[in-house]
Amino acid sequence: DLAGMAFDDAVSLSALLAGSDMVHDCYVRNWLRYAHGEDLAPGELGEVFRSTGGELPQLLVDIARSERFRSFR
C-alpha cells in the first residue's frame, strides 16, 4: 500500500501513514491483540476506525462494547 511512495520529511511520512488503510488495520489489530490476548483480524472494527478518521477513544469504546470482549473469560 505504501511501497514506492516518496516522502521528504517526517511530516510527509506521517501524512502517508495516516492515509493508509494497511496502517489503520495494523493499528486496530494491535489494539485487539492487547485487549483479547490473541491475534485477531481487524474486520468491521477496522472499517469503523477508518470511518471515524482514526479516533482512538472511539476504537477503545467499540472494542469494549464488542460481544467478544464482553464475553471474554
Coordinates of C-alpha atoms in Angstrom, one line a residue:
D1 CA 0.0 0.0 0.0
L2 CA 2.9 2.3 0.7
A3 CA 5.6 0.7 -1.5
G4 CA 7.3 3.2 -3.7
M5 CA 5.7 6.2 -2.1
A6 CA 8.1 9.1 -1.7
F7 CA 8.3 11.4 1.2
D8 CA 10.6 14.3 2.1
D9 CA 10.4 14.6 5.8
A10 CA 8.7 13.2 8.9
V11 CA 5.6 15.4 8.3
S12 CA 5.0 14.0 4.8
L13 CA 5.8 10.4 6.1
S14 CA 3.2 10.8 8.8
A15 CA 0.6 12.0 6.3
L16 CA 1.3 9.0 4.1
L17 CA 0.9 6.7 7.1
A18 CA -2.2 8.4 8.3
G19 CA -3.9 7.9 4.9
S20 CA -3.0 4.2 4.7
D21 CA -5.7 1.5 5.2
M22 CA -2.9 -1.0 5.9
V23 CA -1.5 1.1 8.7
H24 CA -5.0 1.6 10.2
D25 CA -5.7 -2.1 10.1
C26 CA -2.3 -2.8 11.7
Y27 CA -3.1 -0.3 14.5
V28 CA -6.6 -1.9 15.1
R29 CA -5.0 -5.4 15.0
N30 CA -2.5 -4.4 17.7
W31 CA -5.2 -2.9 20.0
L32 CA -7.3 -6.1 19.5
R33 CA -4.3 -8.2 20.4
Y34 CA -3.8 -6.2 23.6
A35 CA -7.5 -6.3 24.5
H36 CA -8.0 -10.0 23.8
G37 CA -4.6 -11.5 24.2
E38 CA -4.6 -13.1 20.8
D39 CA -4.1 -12.2 17.1
L40 CA -7.4 -11.1 15.5
A41 CA -8.2 -9.6 12.1
P42 CA -9.5 -6.0 12.3
G43 CA -12.6 -6.8 10.3
E44 CA -15.5 -4.5 10.9
L45 CA -13.7 -2.6 13.6
G46 CA -11.0 -1.6 11.1
E47 CA -13.7 -0.2 8.8
V48 CA -15.3 1.7 11.6
F49 CA -11.9 3.0 12.8
R50 CA -11.2 4.4 9.3
S51 CA -14.7 5.9 9.0
T52 CA -14.2 7.9 12.2
G53 CA -10.9 9.3 10.9
G54 CA -8.8 7.1 13.2
E55 CA -10.3 8.1 16.6
L56 CA -8.6 6.1 19.3
P57 CA -11.2 6.8 22.0
Q58 CA -14.0 5.5 19.8
L59 CA -11.9 2.4 18.8
L60 CA -11.5 1.6 22.5
V61 CA -15.2 2.0 23.2
D62 CA -16.0 -0.2 20.2
I63 CA -13.6 -2.9 21.4
A64 CA -15.1 -2.8 24.9
R65 CA -18.7 -3.0 23.5
S66 CA -17.9 -5.9 21.3
E67 CA -19.5 -9.2 22.1
R68 CA -16.2 -11.0 22.1
F69 CA -14.7 -8.6 24.7
R70 CA -17.8 -8.7 26.9
S71 CA -17.8 -12.5 26.9
F72 CA -14.1 -12.8 27.4
R73 CA -13.1 -15.1 30.3

